[in-house]
Short mmCIF file of C-alpha atoms and ligand atoms in Angstrom, two decimals:
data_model
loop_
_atom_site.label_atom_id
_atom_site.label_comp_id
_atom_site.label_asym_id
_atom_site.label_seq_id
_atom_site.Cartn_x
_atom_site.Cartn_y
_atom_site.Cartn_z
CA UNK A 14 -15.02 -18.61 64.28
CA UNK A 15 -15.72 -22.15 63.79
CA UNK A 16 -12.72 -24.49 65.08
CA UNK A 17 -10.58 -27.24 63.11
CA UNK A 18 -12.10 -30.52 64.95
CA UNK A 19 -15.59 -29.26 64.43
CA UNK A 20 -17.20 -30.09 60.65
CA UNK A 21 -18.10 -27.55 58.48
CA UNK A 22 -22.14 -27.21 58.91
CA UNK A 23 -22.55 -26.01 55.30
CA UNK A 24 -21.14 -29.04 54.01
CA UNK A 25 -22.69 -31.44 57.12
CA UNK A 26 -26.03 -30.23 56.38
CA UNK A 27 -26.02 -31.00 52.57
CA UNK A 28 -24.51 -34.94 53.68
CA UNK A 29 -27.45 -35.12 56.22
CA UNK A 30 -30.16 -33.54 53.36
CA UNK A 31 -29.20 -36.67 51.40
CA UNK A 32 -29.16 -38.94 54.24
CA UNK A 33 -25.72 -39.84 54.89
CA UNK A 34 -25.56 -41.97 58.00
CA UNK A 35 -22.17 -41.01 58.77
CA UNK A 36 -23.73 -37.10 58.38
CA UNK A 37 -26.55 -38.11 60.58
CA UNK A 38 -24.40 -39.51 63.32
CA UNK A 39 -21.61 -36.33 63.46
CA UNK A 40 -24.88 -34.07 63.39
CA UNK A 41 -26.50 -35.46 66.21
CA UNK A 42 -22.77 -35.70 68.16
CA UNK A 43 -22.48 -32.08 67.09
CA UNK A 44 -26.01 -31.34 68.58
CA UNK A 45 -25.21 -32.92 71.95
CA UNK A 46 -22.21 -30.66 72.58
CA UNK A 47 -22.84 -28.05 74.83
CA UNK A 48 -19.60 -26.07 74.46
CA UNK A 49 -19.91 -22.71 72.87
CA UNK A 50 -18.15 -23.08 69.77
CA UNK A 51 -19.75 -26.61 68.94
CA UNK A 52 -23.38 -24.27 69.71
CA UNK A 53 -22.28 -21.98 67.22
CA UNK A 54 -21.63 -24.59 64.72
CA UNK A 55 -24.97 -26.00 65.66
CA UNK A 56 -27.17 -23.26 64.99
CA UNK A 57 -25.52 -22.93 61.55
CA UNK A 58 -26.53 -25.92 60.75
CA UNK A 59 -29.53 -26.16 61.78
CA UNK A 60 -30.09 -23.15 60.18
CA UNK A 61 -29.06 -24.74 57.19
CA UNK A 62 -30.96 -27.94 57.40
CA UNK A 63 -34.08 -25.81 57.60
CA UNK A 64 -36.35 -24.52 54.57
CA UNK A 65 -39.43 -26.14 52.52
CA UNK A 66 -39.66 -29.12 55.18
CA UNK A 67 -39.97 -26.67 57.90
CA UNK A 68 -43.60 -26.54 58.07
CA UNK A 69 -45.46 -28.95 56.26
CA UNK A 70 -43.16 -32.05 55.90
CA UNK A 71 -42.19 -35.23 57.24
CA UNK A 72 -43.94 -36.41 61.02
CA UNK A 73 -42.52 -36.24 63.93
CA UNK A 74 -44.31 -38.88 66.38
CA UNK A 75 -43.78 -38.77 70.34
CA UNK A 76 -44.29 -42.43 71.53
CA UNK A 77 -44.21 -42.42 75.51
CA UNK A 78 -46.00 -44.57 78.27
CA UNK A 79 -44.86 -46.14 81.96
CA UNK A 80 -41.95 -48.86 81.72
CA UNK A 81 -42.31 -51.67 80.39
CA UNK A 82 -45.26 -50.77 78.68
CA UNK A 83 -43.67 -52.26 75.45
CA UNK A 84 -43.05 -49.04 74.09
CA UNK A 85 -39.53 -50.05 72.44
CA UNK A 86 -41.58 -53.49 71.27
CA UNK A 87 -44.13 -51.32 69.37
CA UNK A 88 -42.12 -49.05 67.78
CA UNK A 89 -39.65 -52.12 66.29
CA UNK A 90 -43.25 -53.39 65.17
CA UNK A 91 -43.74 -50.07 63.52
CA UNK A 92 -40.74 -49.86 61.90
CA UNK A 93 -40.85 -53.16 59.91
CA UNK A 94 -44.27 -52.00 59.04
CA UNK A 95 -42.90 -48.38 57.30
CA UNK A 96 -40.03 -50.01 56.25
CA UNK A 97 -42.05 -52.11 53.98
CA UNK A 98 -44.25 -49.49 52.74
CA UNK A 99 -41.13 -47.70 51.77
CA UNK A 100 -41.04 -44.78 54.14
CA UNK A 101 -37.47 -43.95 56.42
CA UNK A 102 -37.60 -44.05 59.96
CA UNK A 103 -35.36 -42.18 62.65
CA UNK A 104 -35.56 -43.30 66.03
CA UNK A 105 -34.20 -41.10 68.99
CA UNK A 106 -34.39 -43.47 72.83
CA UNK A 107 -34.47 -41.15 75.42
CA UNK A 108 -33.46 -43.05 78.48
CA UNK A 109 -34.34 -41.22 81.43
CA UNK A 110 -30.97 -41.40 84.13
CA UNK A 111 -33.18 -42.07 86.99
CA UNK A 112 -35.00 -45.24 86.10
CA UNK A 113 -35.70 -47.27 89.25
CA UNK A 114 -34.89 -50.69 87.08
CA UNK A 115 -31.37 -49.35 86.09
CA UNK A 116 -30.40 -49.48 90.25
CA UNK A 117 -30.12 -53.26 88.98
CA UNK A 118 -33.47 -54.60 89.17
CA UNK A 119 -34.79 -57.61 87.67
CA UNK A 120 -36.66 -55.56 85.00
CA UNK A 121 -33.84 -54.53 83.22
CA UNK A 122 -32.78 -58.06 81.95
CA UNK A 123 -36.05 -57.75 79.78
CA UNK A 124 -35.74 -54.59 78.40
CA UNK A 125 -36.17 -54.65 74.38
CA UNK A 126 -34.33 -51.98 72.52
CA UNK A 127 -34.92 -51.00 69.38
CA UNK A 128 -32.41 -52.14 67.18
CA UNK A 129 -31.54 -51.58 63.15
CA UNK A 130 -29.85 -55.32 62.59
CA UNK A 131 -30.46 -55.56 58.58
CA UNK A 132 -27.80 -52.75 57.64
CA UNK A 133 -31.39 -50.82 56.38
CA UNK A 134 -30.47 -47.39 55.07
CA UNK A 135 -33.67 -46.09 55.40
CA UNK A 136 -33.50 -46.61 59.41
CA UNK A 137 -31.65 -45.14 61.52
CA UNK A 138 -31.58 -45.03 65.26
CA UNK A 139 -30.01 -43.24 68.34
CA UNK A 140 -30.26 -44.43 71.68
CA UNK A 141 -29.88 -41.05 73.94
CA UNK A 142 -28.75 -42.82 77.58
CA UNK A 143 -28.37 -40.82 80.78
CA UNK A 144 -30.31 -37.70 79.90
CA UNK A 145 -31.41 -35.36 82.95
CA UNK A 146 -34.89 -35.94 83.00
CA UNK A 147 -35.67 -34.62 86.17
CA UNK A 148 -38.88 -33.93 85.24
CA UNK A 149 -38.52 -33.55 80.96
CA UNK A 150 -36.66 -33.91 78.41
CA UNK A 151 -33.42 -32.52 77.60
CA UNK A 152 -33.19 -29.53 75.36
CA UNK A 153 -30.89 -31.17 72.96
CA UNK A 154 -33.54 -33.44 72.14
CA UNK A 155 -36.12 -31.25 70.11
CA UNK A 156 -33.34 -29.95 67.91
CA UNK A 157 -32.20 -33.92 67.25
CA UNK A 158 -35.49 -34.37 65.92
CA UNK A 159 -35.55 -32.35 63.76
CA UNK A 160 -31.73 -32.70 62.19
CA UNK A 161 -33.85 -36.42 61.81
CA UNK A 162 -36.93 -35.26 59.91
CA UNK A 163 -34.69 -33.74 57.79
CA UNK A 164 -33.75 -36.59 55.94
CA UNK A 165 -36.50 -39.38 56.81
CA UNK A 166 -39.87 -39.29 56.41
CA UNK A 167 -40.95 -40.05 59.69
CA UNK A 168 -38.96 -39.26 63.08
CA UNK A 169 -40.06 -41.56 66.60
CA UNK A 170 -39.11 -40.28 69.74
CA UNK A 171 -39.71 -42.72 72.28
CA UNK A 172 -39.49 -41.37 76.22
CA UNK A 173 -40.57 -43.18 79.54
CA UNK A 174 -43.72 -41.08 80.90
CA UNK A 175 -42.89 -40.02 83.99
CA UNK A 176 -45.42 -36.90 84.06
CA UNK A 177 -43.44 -33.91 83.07
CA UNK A 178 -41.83 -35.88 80.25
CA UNK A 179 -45.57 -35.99 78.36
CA UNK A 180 -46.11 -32.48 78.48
CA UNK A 181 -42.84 -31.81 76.99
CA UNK A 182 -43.20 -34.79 74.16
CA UNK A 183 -46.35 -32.93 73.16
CA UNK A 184 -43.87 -29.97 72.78
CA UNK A 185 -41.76 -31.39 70.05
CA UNK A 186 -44.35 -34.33 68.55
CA UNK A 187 -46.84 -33.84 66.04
CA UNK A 188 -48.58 -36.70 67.11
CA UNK A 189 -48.35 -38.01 70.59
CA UNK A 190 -49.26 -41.89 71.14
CA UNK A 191 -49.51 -42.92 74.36
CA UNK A 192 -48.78 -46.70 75.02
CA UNK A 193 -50.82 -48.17 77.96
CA UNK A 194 -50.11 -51.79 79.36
CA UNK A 195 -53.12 -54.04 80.97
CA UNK A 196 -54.67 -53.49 84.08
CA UNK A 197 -51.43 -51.37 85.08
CA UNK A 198 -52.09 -48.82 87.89
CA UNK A 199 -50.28 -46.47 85.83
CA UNK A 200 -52.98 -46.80 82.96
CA UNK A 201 -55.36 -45.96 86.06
CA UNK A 202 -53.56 -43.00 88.10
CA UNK A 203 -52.97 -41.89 84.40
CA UNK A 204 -56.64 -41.55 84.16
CA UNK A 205 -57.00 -39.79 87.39
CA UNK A 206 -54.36 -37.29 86.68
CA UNK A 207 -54.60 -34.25 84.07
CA UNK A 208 -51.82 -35.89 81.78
CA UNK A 209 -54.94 -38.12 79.74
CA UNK A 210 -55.43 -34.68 78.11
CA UNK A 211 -52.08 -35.04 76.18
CA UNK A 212 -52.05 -37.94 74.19
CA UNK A 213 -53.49 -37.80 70.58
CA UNK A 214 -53.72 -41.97 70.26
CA UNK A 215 -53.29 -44.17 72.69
CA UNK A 216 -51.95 -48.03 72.22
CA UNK A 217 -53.63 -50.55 74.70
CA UNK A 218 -50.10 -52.96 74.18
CA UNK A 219 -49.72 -56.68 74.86
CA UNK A 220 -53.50 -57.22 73.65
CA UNK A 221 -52.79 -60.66 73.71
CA UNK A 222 -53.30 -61.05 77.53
CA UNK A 223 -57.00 -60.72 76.52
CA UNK A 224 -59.93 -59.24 78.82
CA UNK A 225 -57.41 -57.49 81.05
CA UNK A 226 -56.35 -55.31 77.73
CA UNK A 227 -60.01 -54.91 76.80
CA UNK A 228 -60.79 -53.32 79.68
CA UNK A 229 -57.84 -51.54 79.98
CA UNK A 230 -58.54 -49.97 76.49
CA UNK A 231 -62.65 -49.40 77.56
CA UNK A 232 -61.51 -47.46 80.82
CA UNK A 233 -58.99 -45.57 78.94
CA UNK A 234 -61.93 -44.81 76.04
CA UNK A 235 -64.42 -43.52 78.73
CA UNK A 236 -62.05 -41.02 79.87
CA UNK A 237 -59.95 -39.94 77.02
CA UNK A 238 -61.26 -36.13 76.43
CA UNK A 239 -64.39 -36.30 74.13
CA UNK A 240 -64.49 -35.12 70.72
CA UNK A 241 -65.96 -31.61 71.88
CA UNK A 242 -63.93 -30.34 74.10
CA UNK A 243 -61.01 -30.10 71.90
CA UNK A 244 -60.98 -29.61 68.04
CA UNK A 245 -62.31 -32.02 65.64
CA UNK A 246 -60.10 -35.32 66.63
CA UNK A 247 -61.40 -38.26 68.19
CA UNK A 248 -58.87 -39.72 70.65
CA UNK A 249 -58.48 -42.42 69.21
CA UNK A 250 -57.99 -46.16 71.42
CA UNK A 251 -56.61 -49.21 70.08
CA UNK A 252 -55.48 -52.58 71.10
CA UNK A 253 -52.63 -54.14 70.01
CA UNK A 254 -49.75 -56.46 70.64
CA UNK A 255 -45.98 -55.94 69.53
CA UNK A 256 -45.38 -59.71 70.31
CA UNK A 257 -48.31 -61.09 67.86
CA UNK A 258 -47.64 -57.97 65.49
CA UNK A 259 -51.74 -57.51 65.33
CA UNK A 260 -53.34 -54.06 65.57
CA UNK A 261 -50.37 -52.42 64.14
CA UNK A 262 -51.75 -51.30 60.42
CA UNK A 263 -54.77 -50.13 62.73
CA UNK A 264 -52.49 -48.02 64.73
CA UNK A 265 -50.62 -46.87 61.99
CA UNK A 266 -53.88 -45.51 60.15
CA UNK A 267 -54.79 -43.52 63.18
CA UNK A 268 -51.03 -42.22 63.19
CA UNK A 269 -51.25 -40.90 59.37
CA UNK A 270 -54.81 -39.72 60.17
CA UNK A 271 -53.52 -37.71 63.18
CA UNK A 272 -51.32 -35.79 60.30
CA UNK A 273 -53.51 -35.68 57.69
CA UNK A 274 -56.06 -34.12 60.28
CA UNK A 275 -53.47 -31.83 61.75
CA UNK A 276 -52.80 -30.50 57.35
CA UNK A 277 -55.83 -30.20 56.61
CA UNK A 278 -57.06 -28.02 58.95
CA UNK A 279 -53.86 -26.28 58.97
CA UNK A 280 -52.62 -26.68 62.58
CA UNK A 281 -49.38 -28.46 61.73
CA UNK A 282 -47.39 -25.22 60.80
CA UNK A 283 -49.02 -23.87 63.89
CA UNK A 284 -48.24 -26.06 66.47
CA UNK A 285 -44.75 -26.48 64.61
CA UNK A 286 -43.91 -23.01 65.69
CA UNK A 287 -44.99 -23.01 68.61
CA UNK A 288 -43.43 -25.62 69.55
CA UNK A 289 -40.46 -23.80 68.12
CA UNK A 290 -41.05 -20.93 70.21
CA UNK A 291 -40.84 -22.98 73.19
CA UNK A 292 -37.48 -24.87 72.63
CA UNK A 293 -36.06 -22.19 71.15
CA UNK A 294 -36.42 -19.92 74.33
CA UNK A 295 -35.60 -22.79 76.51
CA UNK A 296 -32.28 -23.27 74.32
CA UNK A 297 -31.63 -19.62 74.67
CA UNK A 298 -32.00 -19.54 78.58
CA UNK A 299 -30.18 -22.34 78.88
CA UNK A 300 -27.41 -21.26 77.24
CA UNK A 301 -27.48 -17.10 78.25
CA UNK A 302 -29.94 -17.05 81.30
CA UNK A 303 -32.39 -14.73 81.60
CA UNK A 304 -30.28 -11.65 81.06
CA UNK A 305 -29.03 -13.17 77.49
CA UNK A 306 -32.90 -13.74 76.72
CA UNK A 307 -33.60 -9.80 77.47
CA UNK A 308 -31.05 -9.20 75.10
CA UNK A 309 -32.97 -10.19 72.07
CA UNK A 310 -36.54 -8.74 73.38
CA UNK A 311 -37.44 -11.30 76.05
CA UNK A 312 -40.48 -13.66 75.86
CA UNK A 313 -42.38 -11.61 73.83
CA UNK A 314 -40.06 -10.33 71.67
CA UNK A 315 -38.56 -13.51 70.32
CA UNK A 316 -42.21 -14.76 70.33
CA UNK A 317 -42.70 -11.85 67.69
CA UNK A 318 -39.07 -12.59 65.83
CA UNK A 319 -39.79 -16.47 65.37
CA UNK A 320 -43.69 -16.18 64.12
CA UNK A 321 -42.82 -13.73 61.78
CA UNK A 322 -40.24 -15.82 60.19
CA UNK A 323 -42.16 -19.11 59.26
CA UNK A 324 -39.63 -20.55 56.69
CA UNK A 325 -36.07 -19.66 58.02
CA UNK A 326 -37.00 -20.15 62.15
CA UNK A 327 -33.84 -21.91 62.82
CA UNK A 328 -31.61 -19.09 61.12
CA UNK A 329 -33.43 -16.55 63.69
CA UNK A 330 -32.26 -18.52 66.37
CA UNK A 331 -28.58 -18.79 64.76
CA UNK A 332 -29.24 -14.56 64.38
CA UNK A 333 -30.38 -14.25 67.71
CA UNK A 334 -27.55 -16.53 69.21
CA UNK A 335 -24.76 -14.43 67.56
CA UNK A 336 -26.86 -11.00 68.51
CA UNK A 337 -26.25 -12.37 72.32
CA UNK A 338 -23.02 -13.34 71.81
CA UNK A 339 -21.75 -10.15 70.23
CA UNK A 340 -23.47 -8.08 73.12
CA UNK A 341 -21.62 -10.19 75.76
CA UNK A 342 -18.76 -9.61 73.60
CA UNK A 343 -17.86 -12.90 73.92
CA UNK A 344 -16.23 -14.71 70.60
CA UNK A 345 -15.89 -18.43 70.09
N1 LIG B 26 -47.24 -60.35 76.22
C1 LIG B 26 -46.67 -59.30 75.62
N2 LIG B 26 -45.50 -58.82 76.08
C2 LIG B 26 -44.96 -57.76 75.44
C3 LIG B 26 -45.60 -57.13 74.33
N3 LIG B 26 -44.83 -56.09 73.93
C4 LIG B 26 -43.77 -56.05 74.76
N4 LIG B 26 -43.84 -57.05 75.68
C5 LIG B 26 -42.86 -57.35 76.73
O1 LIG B 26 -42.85 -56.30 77.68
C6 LIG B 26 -41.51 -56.09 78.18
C7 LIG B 26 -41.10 -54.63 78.01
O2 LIG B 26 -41.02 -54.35 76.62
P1 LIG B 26 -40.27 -53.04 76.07
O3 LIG B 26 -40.55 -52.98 74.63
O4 LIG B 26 -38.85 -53.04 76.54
O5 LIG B 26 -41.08 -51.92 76.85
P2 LIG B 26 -40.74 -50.36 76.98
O6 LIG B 26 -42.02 -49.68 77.25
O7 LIG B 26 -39.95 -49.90 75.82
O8 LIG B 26 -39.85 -50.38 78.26
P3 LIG B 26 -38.88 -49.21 78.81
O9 LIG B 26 -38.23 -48.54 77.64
O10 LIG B 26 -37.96 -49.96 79.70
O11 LIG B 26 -39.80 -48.29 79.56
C8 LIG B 26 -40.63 -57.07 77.42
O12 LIG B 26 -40.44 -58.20 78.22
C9 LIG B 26 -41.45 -57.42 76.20
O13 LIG B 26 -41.16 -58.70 75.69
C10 LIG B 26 -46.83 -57.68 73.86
O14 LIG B 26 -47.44 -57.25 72.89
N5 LIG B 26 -47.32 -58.77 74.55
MG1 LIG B 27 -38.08 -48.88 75.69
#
């Protein structure tokens, strides 16, 4: 049963499909409640909003990096960039709650956040404050992404790397580009640790410092994981500055090369349900625990249920949902 205050998903899904703002924002409010009935309204739509762009379509791009990094200054760079060329944009900010600036530091005062001030319809952005990211990323953002992608061509997610929160990007990005500041000791413990493995590009920002990026980008391009030891991509390095808007066409080209590389040797539909498979069980537990996940075959068995379905995988999770809730006997 779907309640009186909550919007018909049918109906919200079509709005958002021809990229309503006013759609877009009641979606993603719909998304972030965690009560049972507004789930059940959730998973119909997002079993509606799903279909041909499921696995071929649109970009979703994971931009994350320490603070300060200038990863809100790049992506506004970005934007005007796309803008121009005529693609749409979506933007989700995940702001971790535990940022040591946000205790009232001095760093806060020069935050940049990326905002839409030209009433552009082709932009739209949501700033997600306060999310638990003890160690990664809320579940409610991998579904917001993709309510996003379905009505703009390309979907950002920018979160602050903080370890945990890269591993999980790389769980709901296509591409991941990871944003590196000069002679930072986070570029240089983030060489030391496992985590360099994740990124797909990385951005040496604020290039107009000078040597101190150079190096910064030469340290980061002898360690980034070499061409053989994973698939055909080459890890790509660049420098650039949001400030002095130079290197950004560069870093867009490795961006649309990063897709075009994951289509053509077919790994986008690929990682896309896997990465499905992932959020889809975390939703699940979240939601029903482990008991409520046995219920619908357990790992495995909803492993089986969403790669066999490649067009209609949100709908499985909206069957599998309802197949829970009906053996808990629980209505909403
Ligand atoms: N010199 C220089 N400063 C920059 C550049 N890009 C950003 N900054 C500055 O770096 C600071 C942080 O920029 P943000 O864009 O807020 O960085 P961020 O990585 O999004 O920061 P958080 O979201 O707080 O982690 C600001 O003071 C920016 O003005 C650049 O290209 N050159
Ligand atoms: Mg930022």
């Amino acid at each position: 049963m779907i309640l009186a205050n909550l919007p018909d998903p049918e109906q919200l899904a079509s709005r958002i499909r021809r990229g309503e703002r006013a759609a877009v924002a009641s979606g993603l409010n719909l998304l972030d409640n965690k009560r049972g009935e507004a789930r059940t309204c959730s998973a119909r739509l997002l079993a509606s909003l799903s279909g041909d762009r499921w696995l071929n379509e649109g970009h979703l791009i994971g931009v994350t990096g320490p603070p300060g990094a200038g990863k809100s200054s790049l992506v506004s760079a970005m934007i005007r960039a796309w803008r121009l060329s005529g693609r749409t944009v979506g933007v989700l900010a995940v702001d971790p709650s535990s940022r040591p600036e946000l205790g009232g530091g001095a760093l806060l005062g020069d935050r940049i956040r990326i905002k839409n001030t030209s009433h552009d319809e082709g932009l739209f952005i949501r700033s997600l404050a306060n999310r638990n990211q003890m160690g990664g990323v809320a579940t409610e953002v991998w579904p917001m992404s993709w309510l996003m992608l379905a009505c703009f061509d390309i979907v950002v997610i920018e979160t602050v790397g903080v370890g945990q929160t890269e591993i999980e990007i790389a769980e709901i990005a296509d591409t991941v580009c990871y944003v590196a500041q000069p002679a930072s000791g986070d570029a240089i413990q983030y060489l030391k640790s496992g985590i360099i493995e994740i990124p797909d590009i990385f951005a040496v920002n604020k290039s107009d410092l000078g040597a101190a990026a150079r190096k910064t980008a030469a340290e980061i391009g002898r360690s980034a994981p070499r061409q053989d030891r994973r698939e055909e991509w080459d890890y790509p390095v660049c420098l650039v500055s949001a400030t002095m808007n130079t290197g950004i066409k560069e870093l867009q080209e490795h961006i649309d090369r990063h897709r075009g590389f994951l289509a053509s040797s077919a790994l986008l539909g690929k990682l896309r349900v896997r990465h499905h498979s992932a959020w889809v069980i975390r939703l699940l537990k979240e939601e029903f625990g482990t008991f409520g996940l046995e219920l619908v075959g357990g790992l495995t068995g909803i492993g089986e249920r969403l790669s066999g379905n490649r067009s209609g995988q949100f709908q499985e999770y909206d069957l599998m949902r309802q197949h829970i809730l009906s053996r808990f006997k629980l209505s909403d």
